[in-house]
């Protein structure tokens, strides 16, 4: 017996047993035939509250009523309802036993002792909404649905289960069932489990990652054991869920294990450093740890230290966004006063007072202010925990030392998203303590799909003197009357300006380069992605902005620390008609701001950049936004500034965020050759600018874009060539037979389905790989002849894919595999494509055949083209026969024989092509509209009755009698429910008096939608 690709039902049966036998859940039943509207089993919850928790019955009833009301209230949407319910589950509901008496908090879940809860599992839970749905597996705790799991068979992707979950939560289906849901999961035996929570979009569904000493036949079982064992499930729901400004979030595995390790450090009073790479959710890790400390450590207070204005503001916004009140101190003096009293439990403080103008911060002034503010009676109140954000900074040691003096009993934990410098690593570990848990490095986050890989490309814009004599003449004329010393100083200044600012010609070339990228690079051209340009100075940023505006590229903005002020232009008028550096910055900013304040303009520009990338395509920055700015749309980072170490690492990670499915990588375009790649012609991009890191800590950070692109393209070509190699002959009919089968063999379409799916996926991979290099094949190392050949191959496989999709009648939705690829092909491939035989989408079978025209001469060999058209039609007709045959085997067997005869006549050329088309059209009508084309008795007036009539030797009386038996005795769910099935079979056997015939007819009855 073949167990490969076993049914979803087999997986579900095993999973439900696993929950019972391995995890100790109680089986609540198959609820397919019991309709529900809410996710709360009130009788189970009542029994738990009264019998296990010991609450009086009337108190339990009041609490249940409040919970049910909250779970049923979708007036403000699913998010708000779920948030309200989660709060009730986590904190309980205060209920007064009698009017005037003190309220008692009723807890629906025993969070302290997980074993004192009733864990249950139900399957096929029928839920009534606008349209009824039936989730596969639902997990209940004390009668409250906290988890839902959609299962798929091994060869069907988890993505379908995720889509089902998302559909179920929409207003069209059963959002009412998700108001209590905490864990929303999808899984199959080959890919395992993916998890999210309510309204988690498909791209953010996560995979659990944890070592196990136990071996499992199926990875799905391993994931279920690790996530849904009783203790872990309650812990995830209680400690690792957050409602963040309209988005409910669950922890990633790295966050969970990092926080668990940090909890141990907190309990044992040991400091340390938590290193989770940029983009892996470090800020949420800090929030979850803070909440745990406040709830589990007596008299605890948490102080979060940052050294950038935008980070301090971001920390405040993060905590306020998750409904955690935080006090943001205004100065060192304010911090001391706040620590000296217990009023504020959660505090954030900026290390220095000059966040907008200082790169590293004025630590010394800040420390001096702290010390000067300490009174004789100062002693920080409470159990203080200090979290230092971005603890890798050079000055963190000095700050730590000063803070230790002020807070000698505090526990310090450092957070960083970048590796520690070799020169600072040992010192940092001495200051804070060792790493907490395992560092979560960049390459691991890429492997887990948490962030994207980065592709690196150095671009050289050479500067050279075009006319040295003219420069010398100009210099002499302009410097008449100056002393020799003054001339030397002016020449030095001129040389520095050339070096620092670059010539206008160089900036123009870079602007042209970037504008061209926005026309030809896939994500930039289609508006899904945008870019950042890192400039060397505010003045240079303004020059860039002017050049972009002059080039007609209007969707850009400057965001720097510069604040235009009227004082900037006082004394700047030289009378020469040209603007000084200060005057130019002021003028450019005034035009750009157009009456808005800098703060308002920047906030608006950042929001548009994130939410509407096509309307804000490029942000020009100097220092701002290079840390802590998360814009998933950002795909390209152009660097025209000398950078290294932490600043560079953090800047690179601005473009590594996961976005839409067509964002495969973040792209780094380096105009400063920071990694000496041009000079040294090497591919080890962990050298040069990252020399000060240990190589292991930055392993795999950057990859050469052309090397990776070429490797992907050649791998894709090899894969699709190997797939198509067995086809013979290499003609259109030959390929159709290879991918669709012989039209005279009924089940060939089903047998070749997997082969076709592989073709579609392989073609999409090839097109995507080619699109990324299409305009730069020569740069990637191909000759012009090789590039042309590959382009022709991509054309060929693209057309072959389209032809096979039409010939097979698949009509499948492959958008998940190839978003935007047709647009890319239109962009890059201008060769004439083969003419399509016919557009088969959105047509009925009969329409399809009626509209098939005579193949055009230019399409190629006319005889072969007619054969291809005919085989396409036959495949579509055969596919319908196969799909419908179980509903009426006798009728569709006749249709199949008619098709076989028609194919034979065509191949033997016994009939003309036009006569063939007429006959196949008539056959298609019989197949799709049997009632109109066959003579049935008047009482045989439905598809089900016709099926019974045809398969009972056209006995009208017997067919009508059996229809009456089914209508009166078949119960809902008779197809799966053993007792209901048995009862109906007995009734059928009693009427037909033939066991074998009764079994045959029962299978036909099962296939009828009207029973």
Short mmCIF file of N, CA and C in Angstrom, two decimals, residues 547-692:
data_model
loop_
_atom_site.label_atom_id
_atom_site.label_comp_id
_atom_site.label_asym_id
_atom_site.label_seq_id
_atom_site.Cartn_x
_atom_site.Cartn_y
_atom_site.Cartn_z
N UNK A 547 20.06 67.83 -7.39
CA UNK A 547 20.30 67.10 -8.64
C UNK A 547 19.15 66.13 -8.96
N UNK A 548 18.62 65.49 -7.92
CA UNK A 548 17.48 64.59 -8.15
C UNK A 548 16.26 65.39 -8.64
N UNK A 549 16.02 66.55 -8.03
CA UNK A 549 14.89 67.39 -8.44
C UNK A 549 15.06 67.83 -9.89
N UNK A 550 16.30 68.24 -10.25
CA UNK A 550 16.56 68.69 -11.62
C UNK A 550 16.40 67.56 -12.63
N UNK A 551 16.63 66.32 -12.15
CA UNK A 551 16.50 65.16 -13.04
C UNK A 551 15.06 64.70 -13.16
N UNK A 552 14.13 65.41 -12.50
CA UNK A 552 12.72 65.04 -12.55
C UNK A 552 12.34 63.94 -11.57
N UNK A 553 13.27 63.60 -10.68
CA UNK A 553 13.02 62.56 -9.68
C UNK A 553 12.55 63.27 -8.41
N UNK A 554 11.23 63.44 -8.28
CA UNK A 554 10.68 64.30 -7.24
C UNK A 554 10.38 63.56 -5.93
N UNK A 555 10.23 62.22 -6.00
CA UNK A 555 9.76 61.46 -4.83
C UNK A 555 10.92 61.13 -3.89
N UNK A 556 11.58 62.18 -3.40
CA UNK A 556 12.70 61.96 -2.47
C UNK A 556 12.70 63.06 -1.42
N UNK A 557 13.45 62.82 -0.34
CA UNK A 557 13.50 63.79 0.76
C UNK A 557 14.84 63.66 1.49
N UNK A 558 15.23 64.74 2.16
CA UNK A 558 16.44 64.71 3.00
C UNK A 558 15.99 64.58 4.45
N UNK A 559 16.64 63.68 5.18
CA UNK A 559 16.40 63.61 6.63
C UNK A 559 17.76 63.59 7.31
N UNK A 560 18.10 64.71 7.94
CA UNK A 560 19.38 64.84 8.65
C UNK A 560 19.13 65.55 9.98
N UNK A 561 20.19 65.80 10.70
CA UNK A 561 20.08 66.49 11.98
C UNK A 561 20.04 68.02 11.80
N UNK A 562 20.13 68.48 10.56
CA UNK A 562 20.16 69.92 10.29
C UNK A 562 18.80 70.56 10.53
N UNK A 563 18.80 71.71 11.20
CA UNK A 563 17.59 72.51 11.44
C UNK A 563 17.82 73.88 10.82
N UNK A 564 17.14 74.24 9.73
CA UNK A 564 17.38 75.55 9.09
C UNK A 564 16.96 76.70 10.01
N UNK A 565 17.79 77.71 10.07
CA UNK A 565 17.50 78.87 10.90
C UNK A 565 17.96 80.12 10.16
N UNK A 566 17.27 81.20 10.35
CA UNK A 566 17.58 82.43 9.61
C UNK A 566 19.02 82.88 9.85
N UNK A 567 19.58 82.53 11.01
CA UNK A 567 20.96 82.90 11.32
C UNK A 567 21.94 82.26 10.34
N UNK A 568 21.51 81.15 9.70
CA UNK A 568 22.39 80.44 8.77
C UNK A 568 22.78 81.30 7.57
N UNK A 569 21.93 82.25 7.19
CA UNK A 569 22.23 83.01 5.97
C UNK A 569 22.73 84.42 6.27
N UNK A 570 22.84 84.77 7.56
CA UNK A 570 23.40 86.08 7.90
C UNK A 570 24.88 86.09 7.58
N UNK A 571 25.31 87.12 6.83
CA UNK A 571 26.73 87.25 6.50
C UNK A 571 27.20 86.26 5.46
N UNK A 572 26.27 85.58 4.77
CA UNK A 572 26.67 84.58 3.77
C UNK A 572 26.57 85.10 2.34
N UNK A 573 26.16 86.37 2.17
CA UNK A 573 26.03 86.92 0.82
C UNK A 573 27.39 87.42 0.36
N UNK A 574 27.96 86.77 -0.67
CA UNK A 574 29.31 87.13 -1.15
C UNK A 574 29.26 88.15 -2.26
N UNK A 575 28.05 88.37 -2.81
CA UNK A 575 27.95 89.30 -3.93
C UNK A 575 28.37 88.70 -5.25
N UNK A 576 28.77 87.42 -5.25
CA UNK A 576 29.25 86.77 -6.47
C UNK A 576 28.12 86.03 -7.21
N UNK A 577 26.94 85.98 -6.59
CA UNK A 577 25.82 85.32 -7.26
C UNK A 577 25.77 83.82 -7.02
N UNK A 578 26.73 83.30 -6.27
CA UNK A 578 26.71 81.86 -5.94
C UNK A 578 26.51 81.71 -4.44
N UNK A 579 25.94 80.56 -4.05
CA UNK A 579 25.61 80.34 -2.65
C UNK A 579 26.75 79.69 -1.89
N UNK A 580 26.95 80.15 -0.67
CA UNK A 580 27.91 79.47 0.21
C UNK A 580 27.28 78.18 0.69
N UNK A 581 28.09 77.38 1.38
CA UNK A 581 27.61 76.08 1.87
C UNK A 581 26.40 76.28 2.79
N UNK A 582 26.49 77.20 3.75
CA UNK A 582 25.40 77.42 4.70
C UNK A 582 24.15 77.92 3.98
N UNK A 583 24.35 78.86 3.06
CA UNK A 583 23.21 79.44 2.35
C UNK A 583 22.51 78.40 1.49
N UNK A 584 23.30 77.52 0.85
CA UNK A 584 22.69 76.50 0.00
C UNK A 584 21.85 75.53 0.85
N UNK A 585 22.39 75.10 1.99
CA UNK A 585 21.64 74.18 2.86
C UNK A 585 20.32 74.83 3.27
N UNK A 586 20.39 76.10 3.65
CA UNK A 586 19.19 76.80 4.11
C UNK A 586 18.16 76.89 2.98
N UNK A 587 18.62 77.26 1.79
CA UNK A 587 17.70 77.44 0.66
C UNK A 587 17.05 76.13 0.25
N UNK A 588 17.85 75.05 0.15
CA UNK A 588 17.32 73.74 -0.26
C UNK A 588 16.29 73.26 0.76
N UNK A 589 16.59 73.41 2.03
CA UNK A 589 15.66 72.96 3.06
C UNK A 589 14.36 73.76 3.02
N UNK A 590 14.47 75.08 2.81
CA UNK A 590 13.26 75.89 2.77
C UNK A 590 12.32 75.46 1.64
N UNK A 591 12.92 75.17 0.47
CA UNK A 591 12.12 74.70 -0.66
C UNK A 591 11.48 73.36 -0.35
N UNK A 592 12.27 72.48 0.26
CA UNK A 592 11.78 71.12 0.52
C UNK A 592 10.69 71.12 1.59
N UNK A 593 10.89 71.88 2.67
CA UNK A 593 9.93 71.90 3.77
C UNK A 593 8.62 72.55 3.37
N UNK A 594 8.71 73.55 2.50
CA UNK A 594 7.51 74.22 1.96
C UNK A 594 6.56 74.66 3.08
N UNK A 595 7.13 75.31 4.10
CA UNK A 595 6.30 75.87 5.17
C UNK A 595 6.11 74.95 6.36
N UNK A 596 6.46 73.68 6.25
CA UNK A 596 6.29 72.75 7.37
C UNK A 596 7.48 72.83 8.32
N UNK A 597 7.29 72.40 9.56
CA UNK A 597 8.43 72.31 10.47
C UNK A 597 9.26 71.08 10.06
N UNK A 598 10.52 71.11 10.47
CA UNK A 598 11.39 69.96 10.14
C UNK A 598 10.83 68.68 10.72
N UNK A 599 10.34 68.74 11.96
CA UNK A 599 9.82 67.54 12.62
C UNK A 599 8.61 66.98 11.88
N UNK A 600 7.68 67.86 11.51
CA UNK A 600 6.48 67.40 10.80
C UNK A 600 6.83 66.83 9.43
N UNK A 601 7.73 67.51 8.73
CA UNK A 601 8.12 67.04 7.41
C UNK A 601 8.77 65.66 7.49
N UNK A 602 9.71 65.50 8.45
CA UNK A 602 10.41 64.22 8.59
C UNK A 602 9.44 63.09 8.96
N UNK A 603 8.53 63.39 9.88
CA UNK A 603 7.56 62.36 10.29
C UNK A 603 6.71 61.92 9.10
N UNK A 604 6.29 62.90 8.30
CA UNK A 604 5.45 62.60 7.13
C UNK A 604 6.25 61.82 6.08
N UNK A 605 7.51 62.22 5.86
CA UNK A 605 8.35 61.56 4.87
C UNK A 605 8.63 60.11 5.26
N UNK A 606 8.92 59.89 6.54
CA UNK A 606 9.19 58.52 7.01
C UNK A 606 7.95 57.64 6.89
N UNK A 607 6.80 58.17 7.26
CA UNK A 607 5.56 57.40 7.19
C UNK A 607 5.24 57.02 5.75
N UNK A 608 5.41 57.97 4.83
CA UNK A 608 5.14 57.68 3.42
C UNK A 608 6.14 56.67 2.88
N UNK A 609 7.39 56.80 3.27
CA UNK A 609 8.45 55.87 2.83
C UNK A 609 8.10 54.43 3.22
N UNK A 610 7.56 54.26 4.43
CA UNK A 610 7.24 52.92 4.93
C UNK A 610 5.94 52.39 4.32
N UNK A 611 4.92 53.25 4.27
CA UNK A 611 3.58 52.77 3.88
C UNK A 611 3.30 52.88 2.38
N UNK A 612 3.89 53.87 1.73
CA UNK A 612 3.63 54.08 0.30
C UNK A 612 4.95 54.29 -0.44
N UNK A 613 5.73 53.22 -0.61
CA UNK A 613 7.08 53.36 -1.18
C UNK A 613 7.10 54.00 -2.56
N UNK A 614 6.02 53.88 -3.30
CA UNK A 614 6.00 54.47 -4.64
C UNK A 614 5.89 55.99 -4.60
N UNK A 615 5.44 56.53 -3.45
CA UNK A 615 5.29 57.99 -3.33
C UNK A 615 6.49 58.63 -2.63
N UNK A 616 7.30 57.84 -1.93
CA UNK A 616 8.54 58.34 -1.34
C UNK A 616 9.62 57.29 -1.65
N UNK A 617 10.27 57.50 -2.79
CA UNK A 617 11.15 56.46 -3.32
C UNK A 617 12.54 56.45 -2.69
N UNK A 618 12.99 57.63 -2.26
CA UNK A 618 14.37 57.72 -1.80
C UNK A 618 14.49 58.68 -0.62
N UNK A 619 15.17 58.24 0.43
CA UNK A 619 15.51 59.12 1.55
C UNK A 619 17.02 59.36 1.52
N UNK A 620 17.41 60.62 1.54
CA UNK A 620 18.82 60.99 1.57
C UNK A 620 19.18 61.30 3.01
N UNK A 621 20.11 60.56 3.59
CA UNK A 621 20.44 60.70 5.01
C UNK A 621 21.95 60.87 5.18
N UNK A 622 22.32 61.28 6.40
CA UNK A 622 23.74 61.38 6.75
C UNK A 622 24.02 60.48 7.95
N UNK A 623 23.42 60.80 9.09
CA UNK A 623 23.57 59.97 10.29
C UNK A 623 22.22 59.43 10.78
N UNK A 624 21.18 60.21 10.59
CA UNK A 624 19.87 59.79 11.09
C UNK A 624 19.32 58.61 10.29
N UNK A 625 18.43 57.85 10.95
CA UNK A 625 17.72 56.71 10.36
C UNK A 625 18.62 55.51 10.08
N UNK A 626 19.89 55.58 10.46
CA UNK A 626 20.79 54.46 10.20
C UNK A 626 20.79 53.45 11.34
N UNK A 627 20.09 53.80 12.42
CA UNK A 627 19.87 52.83 13.50
C UNK A 627 18.40 52.91 13.90
N UNK A 628 17.81 51.78 14.18
CA UNK A 628 16.46 51.73 14.74
C UNK A 628 15.34 52.13 13.80
N UNK A 629 15.64 52.36 12.52
CA UNK A 629 14.60 52.73 11.57
C UNK A 629 14.21 51.48 10.78
N UNK A 630 12.99 51.01 10.99
CA UNK A 630 12.54 49.78 10.34
C UNK A 630 11.57 50.11 9.22
N UNK A 631 11.99 49.90 7.99
CA UNK A 631 11.14 50.13 6.82
C UNK A 631 11.27 48.90 5.92
N UNK A 632 10.36 47.94 6.05
CA UNK A 632 10.48 46.72 5.24
C UNK A 632 10.56 46.98 3.74
N UNK A 633 9.99 48.09 3.28
CA UNK A 633 10.03 48.40 1.84
C UNK A 633 11.44 48.74 1.36
N UNK A 634 12.32 49.21 2.26
CA UNK A 634 13.67 49.63 1.88
C UNK A 634 14.44 48.43 1.33
N UNK A 635 14.86 48.51 0.07
CA UNK A 635 15.49 47.38 -0.60
C UNK A 635 16.93 47.68 -1.00
N UNK A 636 17.21 48.92 -1.39
CA UNK A 636 18.57 49.31 -1.81
C UNK A 636 19.13 50.34 -0.83
N UNK A 637 20.41 50.16 -0.48
CA UNK A 637 21.13 51.16 0.32
C UNK A 637 22.32 51.61 -0.50
N UNK A 638 22.31 52.89 -0.89
CA UNK A 638 23.43 53.47 -1.63
C UNK A 638 24.32 54.19 -0.62
N UNK A 639 25.61 53.88 -0.63
CA UNK A 639 26.52 54.47 0.36
C UNK A 639 27.54 55.35 -0.35
N UNK A 640 27.55 56.64 0.02
CA UNK A 640 28.57 57.57 -0.48
C UNK A 640 29.18 58.30 0.70
N UNK A 641 29.59 57.53 1.69
CA UNK A 641 30.15 58.10 2.92
C UNK A 641 31.12 57.08 3.51
N UNK A 642 32.22 57.54 4.02
CA UNK A 642 33.14 56.65 4.69
C UNK A 642 32.52 56.16 6.00
N UNK A 643 32.37 54.86 6.13
CA UNK A 643 31.76 54.28 7.32
C UNK A 643 32.53 53.02 7.68
N UNK A 644 32.40 52.62 8.94
CA UNK A 644 32.99 51.35 9.33
C UNK A 644 32.34 50.84 10.62
N UNK A 645 32.65 49.59 10.90
CA UNK A 645 32.26 48.94 12.15
C UNK A 645 30.76 49.08 12.45
N UNK A 646 30.43 49.50 13.70
CA UNK A 646 29.03 49.49 14.14
C UNK A 646 28.13 50.33 13.25
N UNK A 647 28.60 51.54 12.92
CA UNK A 647 27.77 52.43 12.11
C UNK A 647 27.45 51.80 10.77
N UNK A 648 28.44 51.18 10.15
CA UNK A 648 28.24 50.55 8.85
C UNK A 648 27.34 49.32 8.99
N UNK A 649 27.61 48.50 10.00
CA UNK A 649 26.83 47.28 10.20
C UNK A 649 25.35 47.63 10.36
N UNK A 650 25.07 48.61 11.19
CA UNK A 650 23.67 48.99 11.42
C UNK A 650 23.04 49.59 10.16
N UNK A 651 23.83 50.37 9.41
CA UNK A 651 23.31 50.96 8.18
C UNK A 651 22.93 49.88 7.18
N UNK A 652 23.80 48.88 7.03
CA UNK A 652 23.53 47.79 6.09
C UNK A 652 22.21 47.10 6.41
N UNK A 653 21.93 46.99 7.70
CA UNK A 653 20.74 46.25 8.12
C UNK A 653 19.45 47.04 7.97
N UNK A 654 19.53 48.26 7.41
CA UNK A 654 18.29 48.99 7.11
C UNK A 654 17.52 48.32 5.98
N UNK A 655 18.21 47.53 5.15
CA UNK A 655 17.53 46.96 3.97
C UNK A 655 17.36 45.44 4.07
N UNK A 656 17.50 44.89 5.28
CA UNK A 656 17.40 43.42 5.40
C UNK A 656 16.05 42.95 5.95
N UNK A 657 15.07 43.85 6.03
CA UNK A 657 13.79 43.47 6.61
C UNK A 657 12.93 42.70 5.60
N UNK A 658 12.22 41.71 6.09
CA UNK A 658 11.31 40.93 5.25
C UNK A 658 10.15 41.82 4.81
N UNK A 659 9.79 41.71 3.54
CA UNK A 659 8.67 42.51 3.02
C UNK A 659 7.79 41.61 2.17
N UNK A 660 7.36 42.07 1.01
CA UNK A 660 6.54 41.25 0.13
C UNK A 660 7.38 40.13 -0.47
N UNK A 661 6.69 39.12 -1.05
CA UNK A 661 7.36 37.90 -1.47
C UNK A 661 8.41 38.15 -2.55
N UNK A 662 8.33 39.27 -3.29
CA UNK A 662 9.31 39.52 -4.35
C UNK A 662 10.59 40.17 -3.84
N UNK A 663 10.68 40.40 -2.54
CA UNK A 663 11.93 40.93 -1.98
C UNK A 663 12.79 39.75 -1.52
N UNK A 664 13.77 39.39 -2.36
CA UNK A 664 14.63 38.25 -2.05
C UNK A 664 15.84 38.65 -1.21
N UNK A 665 16.37 39.85 -1.45
CA UNK A 665 17.59 40.31 -0.80
C UNK A 665 17.47 41.79 -0.47
N UNK A 666 18.41 42.25 0.38
CA UNK A 666 18.67 43.67 0.49
C UNK A 666 19.92 43.94 -0.33
N UNK A 667 19.96 45.07 -1.03
CA UNK A 667 21.08 45.36 -1.93
C UNK A 667 21.90 46.53 -1.40
N UNK A 668 23.20 46.34 -1.33
CA UNK A 668 24.13 47.38 -0.88
C UNK A 668 24.94 47.84 -2.08
N UNK A 669 24.81 49.13 -2.43
CA UNK A 669 25.59 49.71 -3.54
C UNK A 669 26.58 50.69 -2.91
N UNK A 670 27.85 50.39 -3.05
CA UNK A 670 28.90 51.10 -2.31
C UNK A 670 29.73 51.95 -3.28
N UNK A 671 29.61 53.28 -3.16
CA UNK A 671 30.37 54.19 -4.01
C UNK A 671 31.70 54.60 -3.38
N UNK A 672 31.95 54.15 -2.17
CA UNK A 672 33.19 54.52 -1.47
C UNK A 672 34.16 53.34 -1.38
N UNK A 673 33.77 52.20 -1.96
CA UNK A 673 34.59 51.00 -1.93
C UNK A 673 35.07 50.72 -0.50
N UNK A 674 34.11 50.67 0.42
CA UNK A 674 34.44 50.52 1.84
C UNK A 674 35.15 49.20 2.14
N UNK A 675 34.95 48.21 1.29
CA UNK A 675 35.54 46.90 1.57
C UNK A 675 36.73 46.60 0.67
N UNK A 676 37.24 47.66 -0.02
CA UNK A 676 38.40 47.50 -0.90
C UNK A 676 38.21 46.41 -1.94
N UNK A 677 36.97 46.18 -2.33
CA UNK A 677 36.71 45.08 -3.26
C UNK A 677 37.24 45.39 -4.65
N UNK A 678 37.17 46.67 -5.06
CA UNK A 678 37.67 47.03 -6.38
C UNK A 678 39.19 46.97 -6.39
N UNK A 679 39.77 47.54 -5.37
CA UNK A 679 41.23 47.61 -5.30
C UNK A 679 41.86 46.23 -5.20
N UNK A 680 41.28 45.39 -4.35
CA UNK A 680 41.90 44.09 -4.09
C UNK A 680 41.30 42.95 -4.92
N UNK A 681 40.18 43.21 -5.59
CA UNK A 681 39.49 42.17 -6.36
C UNK A 681 39.28 40.91 -5.53
N UNK A 682 38.76 41.10 -4.34
CA UNK A 682 38.49 39.96 -3.47
C UNK A 682 37.01 39.90 -3.15
N UNK A 683 36.55 38.75 -2.70
CA UNK A 683 35.13 38.57 -2.37
C UNK A 683 34.90 38.40 -0.89
N UNK A 684 35.93 38.54 -0.09
CA UNK A 684 35.75 38.38 1.37
C UNK A 684 35.34 39.72 1.94
N UNK A 685 34.03 39.95 1.98
CA UNK A 685 33.54 41.26 2.40
C UNK A 685 33.45 41.39 3.92
N UNK A 686 34.16 40.53 4.64
CA UNK A 686 34.25 40.75 6.08
C UNK A 686 35.59 41.38 6.41
N UNK A 687 36.33 41.77 5.36
CA UNK A 687 37.60 42.44 5.61
C UNK A 687 37.41 43.94 5.44
N UNK A 688 38.51 44.67 5.43
CA UNK A 688 38.49 46.12 5.23
C UNK A 688 37.62 46.83 6.26
N UNK A 689 36.40 47.22 5.87
CA UNK A 689 35.56 48.01 6.78
C UNK A 689 35.17 47.25 8.04
N UNK A 690 35.25 45.93 8.01
CA UNK A 690 34.90 45.13 9.19
C UNK A 690 36.12 44.45 9.79
N UNK A 691 37.30 45.00 9.53
CA UNK A 691 38.53 44.41 10.07
C UNK A 691 38.53 44.32 11.58
N UNK A 692 37.80 45.22 12.23
CA UNK A 692 37.85 45.28 13.68
C UNK A 692 36.89 44.31 14.36
#
